[in-house]
Coordinates of C-alpha atoms in Angstrom, one line a residue:
Chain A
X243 CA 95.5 47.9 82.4
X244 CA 95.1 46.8 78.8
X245 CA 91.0 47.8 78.1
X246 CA 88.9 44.9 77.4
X247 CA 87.9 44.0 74.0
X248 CA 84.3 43.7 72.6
X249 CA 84.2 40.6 71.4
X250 CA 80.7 41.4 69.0
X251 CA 83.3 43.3 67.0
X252 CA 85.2 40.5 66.6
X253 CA 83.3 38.4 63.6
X254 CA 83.1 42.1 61.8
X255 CA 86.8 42.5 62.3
X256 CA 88.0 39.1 61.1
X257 CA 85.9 40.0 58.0
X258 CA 88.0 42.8 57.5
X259 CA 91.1 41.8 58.3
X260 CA 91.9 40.4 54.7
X261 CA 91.7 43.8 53.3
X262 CA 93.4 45.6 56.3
X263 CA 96.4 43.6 55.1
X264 CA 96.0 44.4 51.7
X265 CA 95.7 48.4 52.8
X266 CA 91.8 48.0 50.8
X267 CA 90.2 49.8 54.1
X268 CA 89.3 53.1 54.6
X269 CA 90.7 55.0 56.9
X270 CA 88.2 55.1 59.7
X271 CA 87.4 51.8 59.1
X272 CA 91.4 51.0 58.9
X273 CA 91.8 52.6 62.6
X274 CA 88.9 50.4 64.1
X275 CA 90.1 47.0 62.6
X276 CA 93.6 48.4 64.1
X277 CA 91.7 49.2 67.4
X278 CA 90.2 46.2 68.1
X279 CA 93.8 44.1 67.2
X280 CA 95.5 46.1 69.7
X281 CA 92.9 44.8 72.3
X282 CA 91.7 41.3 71.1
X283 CA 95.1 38.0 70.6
X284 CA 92.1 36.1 68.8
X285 CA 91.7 38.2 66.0
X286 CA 95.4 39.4 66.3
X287 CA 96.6 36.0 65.8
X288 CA 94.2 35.5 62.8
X289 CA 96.3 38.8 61.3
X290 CA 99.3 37.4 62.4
X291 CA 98.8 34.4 60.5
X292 CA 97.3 36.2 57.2
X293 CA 100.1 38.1 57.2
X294 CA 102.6 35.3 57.8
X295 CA 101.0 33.6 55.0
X296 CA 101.1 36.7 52.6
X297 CA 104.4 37.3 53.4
X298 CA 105.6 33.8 52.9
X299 CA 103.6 33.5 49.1
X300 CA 105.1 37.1 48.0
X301 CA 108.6 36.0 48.7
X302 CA 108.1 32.6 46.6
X303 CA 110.3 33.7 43.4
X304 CA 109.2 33.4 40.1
X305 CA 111.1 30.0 38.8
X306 CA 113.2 29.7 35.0
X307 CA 112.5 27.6 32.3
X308 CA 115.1 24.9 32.4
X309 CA 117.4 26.7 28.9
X310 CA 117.4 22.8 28.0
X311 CA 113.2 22.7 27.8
X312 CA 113.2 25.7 26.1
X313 CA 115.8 24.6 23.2
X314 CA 114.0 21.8 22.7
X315 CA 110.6 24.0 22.0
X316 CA 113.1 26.5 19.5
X317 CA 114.6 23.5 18.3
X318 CA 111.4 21.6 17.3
X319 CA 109.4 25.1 15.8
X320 CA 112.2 25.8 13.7
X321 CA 112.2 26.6 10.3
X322 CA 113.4 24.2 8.0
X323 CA 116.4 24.8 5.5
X324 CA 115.9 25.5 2.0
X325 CA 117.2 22.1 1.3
X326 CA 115.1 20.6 4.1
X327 CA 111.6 22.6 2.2
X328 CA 112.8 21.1 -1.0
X329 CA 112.9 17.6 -0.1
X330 CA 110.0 18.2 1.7
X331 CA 108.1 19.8 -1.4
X332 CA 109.3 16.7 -3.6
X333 CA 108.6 14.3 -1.4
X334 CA 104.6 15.1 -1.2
X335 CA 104.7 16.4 -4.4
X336 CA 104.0 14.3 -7.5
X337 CA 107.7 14.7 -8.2
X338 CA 107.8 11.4 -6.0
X339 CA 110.6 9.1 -7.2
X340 CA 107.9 6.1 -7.3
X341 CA 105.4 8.4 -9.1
X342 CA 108.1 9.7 -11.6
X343 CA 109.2 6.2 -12.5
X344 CA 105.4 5.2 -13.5
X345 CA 105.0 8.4 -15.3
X346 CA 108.2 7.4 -17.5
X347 CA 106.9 4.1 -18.2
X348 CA 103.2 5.0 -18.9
X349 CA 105.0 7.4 -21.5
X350 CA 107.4 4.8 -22.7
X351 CA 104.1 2.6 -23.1
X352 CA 102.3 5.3 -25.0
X353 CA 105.1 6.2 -27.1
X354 CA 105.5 2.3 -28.2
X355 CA 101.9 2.2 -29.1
X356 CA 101.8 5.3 -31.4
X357 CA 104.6 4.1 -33.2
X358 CA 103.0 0.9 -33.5
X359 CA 100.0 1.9 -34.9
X360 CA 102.1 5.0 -37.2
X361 CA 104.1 2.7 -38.8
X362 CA 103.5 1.8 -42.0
X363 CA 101.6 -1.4 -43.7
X364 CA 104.1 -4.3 -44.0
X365 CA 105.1 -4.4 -47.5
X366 CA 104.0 -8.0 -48.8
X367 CA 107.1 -9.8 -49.6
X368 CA 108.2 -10.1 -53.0
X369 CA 107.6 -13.4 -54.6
X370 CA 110.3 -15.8 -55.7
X371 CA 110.6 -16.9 -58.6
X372 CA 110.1 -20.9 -57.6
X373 CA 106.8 -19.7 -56.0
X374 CA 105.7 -18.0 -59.3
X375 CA 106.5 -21.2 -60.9
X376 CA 104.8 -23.5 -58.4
X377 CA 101.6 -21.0 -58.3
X378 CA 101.6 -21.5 -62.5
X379 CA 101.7 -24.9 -62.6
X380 CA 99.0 -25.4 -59.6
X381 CA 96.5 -23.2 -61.6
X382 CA 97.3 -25.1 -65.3
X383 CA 96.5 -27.8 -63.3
X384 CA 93.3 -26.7 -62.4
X385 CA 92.7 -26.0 -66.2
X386 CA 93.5 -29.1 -67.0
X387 CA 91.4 -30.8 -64.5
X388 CA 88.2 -28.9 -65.4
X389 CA 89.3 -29.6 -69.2
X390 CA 89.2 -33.1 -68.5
X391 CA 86.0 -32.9 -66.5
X392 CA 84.2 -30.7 -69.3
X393 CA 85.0 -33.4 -71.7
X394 CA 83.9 -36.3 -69.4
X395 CA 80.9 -34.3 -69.8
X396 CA 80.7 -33.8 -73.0
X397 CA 80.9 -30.1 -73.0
X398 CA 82.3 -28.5 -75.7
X399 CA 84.4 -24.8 -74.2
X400 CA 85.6 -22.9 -76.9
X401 CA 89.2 -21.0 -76.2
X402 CA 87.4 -17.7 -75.9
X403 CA 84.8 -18.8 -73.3
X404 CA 87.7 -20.8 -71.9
X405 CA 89.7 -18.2 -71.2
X406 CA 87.2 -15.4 -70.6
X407 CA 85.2 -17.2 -68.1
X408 CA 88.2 -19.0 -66.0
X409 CA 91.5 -18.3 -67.1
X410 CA 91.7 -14.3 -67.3
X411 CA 89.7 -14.4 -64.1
X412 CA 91.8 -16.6 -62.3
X413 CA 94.7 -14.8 -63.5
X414 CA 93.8 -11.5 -62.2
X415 CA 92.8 -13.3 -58.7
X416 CA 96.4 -14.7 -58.6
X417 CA 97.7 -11.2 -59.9
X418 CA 96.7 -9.7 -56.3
X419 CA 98.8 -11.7 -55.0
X420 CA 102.0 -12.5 -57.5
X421 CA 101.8 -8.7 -59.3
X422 CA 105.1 -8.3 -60.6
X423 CA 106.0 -11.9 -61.2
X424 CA 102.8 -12.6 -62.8
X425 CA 103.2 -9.6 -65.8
X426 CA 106.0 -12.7 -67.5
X427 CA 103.5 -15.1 -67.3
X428 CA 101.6 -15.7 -70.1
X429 CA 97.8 -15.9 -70.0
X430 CA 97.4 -17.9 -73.0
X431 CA 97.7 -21.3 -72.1
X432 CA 100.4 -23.1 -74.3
X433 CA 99.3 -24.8 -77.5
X434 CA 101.0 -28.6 -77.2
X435 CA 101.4 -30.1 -73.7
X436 CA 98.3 -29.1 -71.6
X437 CA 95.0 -31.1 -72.4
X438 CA 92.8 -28.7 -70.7
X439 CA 93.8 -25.7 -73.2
X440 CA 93.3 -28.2 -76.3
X441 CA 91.1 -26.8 -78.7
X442 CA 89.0 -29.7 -79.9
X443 CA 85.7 -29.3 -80.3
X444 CA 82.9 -33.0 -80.0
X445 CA 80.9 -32.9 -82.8
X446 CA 77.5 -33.4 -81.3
Chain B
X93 CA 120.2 30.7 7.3
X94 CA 118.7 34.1 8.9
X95 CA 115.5 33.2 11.3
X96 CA 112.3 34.6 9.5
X97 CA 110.9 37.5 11.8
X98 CA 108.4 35.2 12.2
X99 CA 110.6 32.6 14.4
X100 CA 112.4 35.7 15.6
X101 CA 109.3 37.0 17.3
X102 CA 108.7 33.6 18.6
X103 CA 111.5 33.2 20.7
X104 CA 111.6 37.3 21.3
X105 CA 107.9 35.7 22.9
X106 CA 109.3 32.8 24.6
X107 CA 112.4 34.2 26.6
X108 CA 109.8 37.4 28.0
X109 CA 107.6 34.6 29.3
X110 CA 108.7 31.5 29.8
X111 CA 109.0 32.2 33.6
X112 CA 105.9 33.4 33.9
X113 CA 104.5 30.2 32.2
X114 CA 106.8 28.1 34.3
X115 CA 106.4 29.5 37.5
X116 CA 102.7 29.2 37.5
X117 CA 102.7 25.2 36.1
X118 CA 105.7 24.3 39.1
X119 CA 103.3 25.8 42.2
X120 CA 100.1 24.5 40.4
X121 CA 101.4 20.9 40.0
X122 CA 104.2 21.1 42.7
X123 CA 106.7 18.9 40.5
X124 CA 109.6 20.5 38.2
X125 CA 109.2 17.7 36.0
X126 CA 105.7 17.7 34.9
X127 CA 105.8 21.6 35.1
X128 CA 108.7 21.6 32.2
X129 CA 106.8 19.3 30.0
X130 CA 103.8 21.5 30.5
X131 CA 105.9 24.6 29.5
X132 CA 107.3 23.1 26.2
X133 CA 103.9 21.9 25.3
X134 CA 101.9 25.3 26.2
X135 CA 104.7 27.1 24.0
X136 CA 104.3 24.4 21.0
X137 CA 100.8 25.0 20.9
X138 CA 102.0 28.9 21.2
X139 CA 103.4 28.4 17.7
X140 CA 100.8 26.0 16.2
X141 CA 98.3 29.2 16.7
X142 CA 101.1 31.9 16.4
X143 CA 99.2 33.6 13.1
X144 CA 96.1 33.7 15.2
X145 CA 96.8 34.8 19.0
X146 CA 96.8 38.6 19.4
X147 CA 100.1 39.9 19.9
X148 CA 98.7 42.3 22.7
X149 CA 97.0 39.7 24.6
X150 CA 99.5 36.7 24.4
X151 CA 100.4 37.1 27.9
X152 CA 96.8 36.3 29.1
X153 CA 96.2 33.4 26.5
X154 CA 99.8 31.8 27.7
X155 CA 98.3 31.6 31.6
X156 CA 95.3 30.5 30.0
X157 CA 96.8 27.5 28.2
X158 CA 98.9 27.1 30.9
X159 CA 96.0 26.4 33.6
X160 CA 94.6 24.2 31.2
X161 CA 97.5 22.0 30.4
X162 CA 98.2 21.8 34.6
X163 CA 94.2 20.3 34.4
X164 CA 94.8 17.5 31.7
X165 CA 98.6 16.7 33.5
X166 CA 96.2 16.3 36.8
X167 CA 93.6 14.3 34.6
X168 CA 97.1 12.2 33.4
X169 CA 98.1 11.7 36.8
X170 CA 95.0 10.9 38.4
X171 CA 95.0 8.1 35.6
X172 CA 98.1 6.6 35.9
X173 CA 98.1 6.5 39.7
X174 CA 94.9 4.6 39.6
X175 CA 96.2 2.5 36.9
X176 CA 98.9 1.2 39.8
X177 CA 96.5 1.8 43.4
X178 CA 92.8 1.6 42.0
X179 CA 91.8 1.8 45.7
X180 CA 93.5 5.3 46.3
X181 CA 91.7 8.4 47.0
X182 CA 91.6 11.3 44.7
X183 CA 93.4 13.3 47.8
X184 CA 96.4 10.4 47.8
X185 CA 96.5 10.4 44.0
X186 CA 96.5 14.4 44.0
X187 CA 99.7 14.4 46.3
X188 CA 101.4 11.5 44.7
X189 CA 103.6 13.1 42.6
X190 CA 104.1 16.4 45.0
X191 CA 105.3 14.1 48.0
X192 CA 109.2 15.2 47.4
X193 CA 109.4 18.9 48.5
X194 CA 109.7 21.8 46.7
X195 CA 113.3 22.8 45.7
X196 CA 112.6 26.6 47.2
X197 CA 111.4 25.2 50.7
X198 CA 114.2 22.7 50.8
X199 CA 116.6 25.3 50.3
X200 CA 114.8 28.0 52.3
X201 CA 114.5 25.3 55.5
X202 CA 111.7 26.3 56.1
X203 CA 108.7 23.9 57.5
X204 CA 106.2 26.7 57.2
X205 CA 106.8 27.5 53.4
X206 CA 106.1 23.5 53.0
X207 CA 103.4 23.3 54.5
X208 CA 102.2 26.3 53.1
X209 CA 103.0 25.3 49.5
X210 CA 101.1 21.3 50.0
X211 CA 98.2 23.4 51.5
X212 CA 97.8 25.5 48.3
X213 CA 98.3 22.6 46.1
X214 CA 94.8 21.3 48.0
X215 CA 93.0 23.9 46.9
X216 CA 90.6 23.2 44.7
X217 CA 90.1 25.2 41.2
X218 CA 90.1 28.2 40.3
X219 CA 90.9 29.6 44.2
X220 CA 94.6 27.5 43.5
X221 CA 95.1 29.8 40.4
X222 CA 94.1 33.2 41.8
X223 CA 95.8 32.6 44.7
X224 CA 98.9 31.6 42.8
X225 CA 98.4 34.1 40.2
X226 CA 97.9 36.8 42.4
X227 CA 99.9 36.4 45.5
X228 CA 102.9 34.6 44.0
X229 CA 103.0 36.0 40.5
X230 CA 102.1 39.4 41.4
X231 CA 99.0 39.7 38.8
X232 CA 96.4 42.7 39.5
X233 CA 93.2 41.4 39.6
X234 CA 91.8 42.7 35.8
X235 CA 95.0 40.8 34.5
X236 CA 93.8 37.3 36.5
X237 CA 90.3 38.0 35.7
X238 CA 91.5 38.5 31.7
X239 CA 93.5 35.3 32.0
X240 CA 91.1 32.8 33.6
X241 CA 88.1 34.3 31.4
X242 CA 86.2 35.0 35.0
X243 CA 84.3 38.0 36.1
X244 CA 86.1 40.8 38.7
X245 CA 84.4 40.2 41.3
X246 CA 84.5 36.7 41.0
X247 CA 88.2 36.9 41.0
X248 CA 88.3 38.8 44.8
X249 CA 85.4 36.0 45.8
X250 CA 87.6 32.9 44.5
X251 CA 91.1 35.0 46.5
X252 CA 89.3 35.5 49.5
X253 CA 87.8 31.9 49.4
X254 CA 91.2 30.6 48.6
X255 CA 93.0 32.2 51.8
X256 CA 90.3 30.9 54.8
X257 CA 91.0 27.7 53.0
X258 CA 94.8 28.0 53.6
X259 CA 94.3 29.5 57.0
X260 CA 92.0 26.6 58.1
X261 CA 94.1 23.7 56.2
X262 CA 97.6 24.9 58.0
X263 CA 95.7 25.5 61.6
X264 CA 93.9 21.9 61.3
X265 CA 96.6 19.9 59.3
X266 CA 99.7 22.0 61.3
X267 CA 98.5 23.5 64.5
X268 CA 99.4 27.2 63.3
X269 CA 97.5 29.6 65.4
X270 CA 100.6 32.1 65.3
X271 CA 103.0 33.2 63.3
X272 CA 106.3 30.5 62.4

């Protein structure tokens, strides 16, 4: 005749039974738990189900990585190639090809500019000889005219004064200008043909 | 080109434990698929911080990134299931993508080990990791307690809390009251 349990052990023993299956019990305290199963199904079923459930997670096996997944993680932390870090480096480097090209042409730019402003002052060009002649006549013109006027006016210009006061002047203006031409023309004004360098003089 | 030691001790890292990393995101989330993607992320981020992590303690910090990747795949999937039923319940939308059954219990034929496995993917957090952690995986209890950054103690509280839960799920939802 199987002994009657006592059931007021029976909310202590399910308390326990967690750590009777995991063998955490003393060993007194291991025999009652095992006492009271032997006598009570309740809490015997409750065991048989802790244990089922134990048993049933320990055998669950620890799963692989699919070897495809864990390419792909090698494949995507792998070091780049020497030719890979290169193009890399240039790429977010200033060696950028857009970067190098305005480089080139800022230099190009700057080296057009300093020769601009090295080079030397443009040589004025040599006169002709037709211009000489024309730049002669236009300023014995001149004389003439202010001859003409002066005696209109009654003034009386002496050669000197004449050719002090407006001729060698005006010559060395147009000398700036006509430097080596001018050095054959004569200062002087000529004796016959030109009324302005006549060298009468208005009794007054 | 030779691997740096560098990459060599990163795949050394990988193969010794990708299973571990696997295993734990395929019962926590209960679908291969979303447990591979959160395996290749948790190692990418592995690398990102591979100067930093402490060689002796990688182990830990993988289950650590691990648990929280399986949260923001959860946070994904409770998204984009109410994206397509925004009357579901947060129960329906857990179980959505854990429906099929597990490859192991299909192969094992075994009704008990399914129910079993949709019972522990019920439990709420962190009793779901210690119990998988520690009953599946085989983790001592300073190891889970290192990994989920929670107190000893609290550790055997959260493992006992987790296993009434199972009991009571599988005797209400199943009608166990003996062994299968």
């Amino acid at each position: 005749m199987s002994k009657r349990p006592d059931i007021s052990d029976c909310p202590q023993t399910l308390e326990r039974l967690e750590a009777f299956a995991d063998g955490d019990l003393s060993a007194d305290v291991r025999s009652e738990v095992a006492s009271h199963l032997a006598d009570c199904s309740n809490c015997a079923r409750e065991h048989e189900l802790i244990l089922a459930i134990q048993g049933e997670l320990h055998s669950l096996p620890e799963l692989d990585m699919p070897s495809a997944a864990v390419a792909k993680v090698l494949e995507q932390t792998a070091e780049p190639s020497w030719l890979d870090r290169t193009r890399e480096a240039i790429h977010t480097s200033w060696l950028r090809p857009q970067w190098v090209g305005a480089t080139v042409a800022a230099v190009l730019i700057a080296l057009v500019g300093v020769a601009l402003l090295l080079r030397p002052a443009p040589t004025p060009p040599l006169t002709t000889d037709p211009v000489v002649a024309q730049a002669v006549l236009q300023a014995r013109y001149a004389l003439a005219l202010v001859g003409s006027v002066n005696h209109r006016a009654g003034l009386e210009l002496r050669d000197e004064v004449l050719r002090k006061r407006l001729v060698e002047p005006t010559a060395r203006g147009l000398t700036q200008s006509f430097e080596r031409a001018l050095d054959s023309v004569p200062i002087a004004p000529e004796a016959t043909d030109q009324p302005a360098a006549e060298t009468t003089r208005r009794q007054t | 080109m030779r691997p740096s030691k560098q990459a060599m001790g990163f795949e050394a890292t990988i193969r010794e434990h990708q299973r571990r990393v696997f295993s734990y995101a395929h019962y926590f989330l209960g679908n291969p698929e979303e447990a591979e993607d959160v395996a290749q992320e948790v190692f990418l981020r592995l690398w990102r911080h591979w100067q930093s992590v402490d060689a002796d303690r990688v182990g830990s910090w993988l289950l650590r990134v691990t648990r929280n990747a399986c949260y923001d795949q959860l946070r994904k999937r409770r998204s984009t299931a109410k994206m397509i039923h925004p009357e579901a319940g947060s129960e329906s939308v857990e179980s959505a993508r854990t429906n099929d059954p597990d490859p192991e219990s299909v192969a094992a034929g075994s009704d008990f080990r399914r129910h079993l496995l949709t019972a522990l993917r019920r439990l709420d957090q962190p009793q779901r990791s210690v119990l998988i952690l520690r009953e599946i995986q085989g983790l001592k209890y300073t190891e889970i307690s290192d990994a989920l950054e929670l107190p000893l103690n609290t550790v055997r509280v959260y493992l006992h809390r987790g296993r009434k839960k199972l009991r009571e799920q599988l005797k209400e939802n199943y009608g166990y009251v003996e062994t299968a």
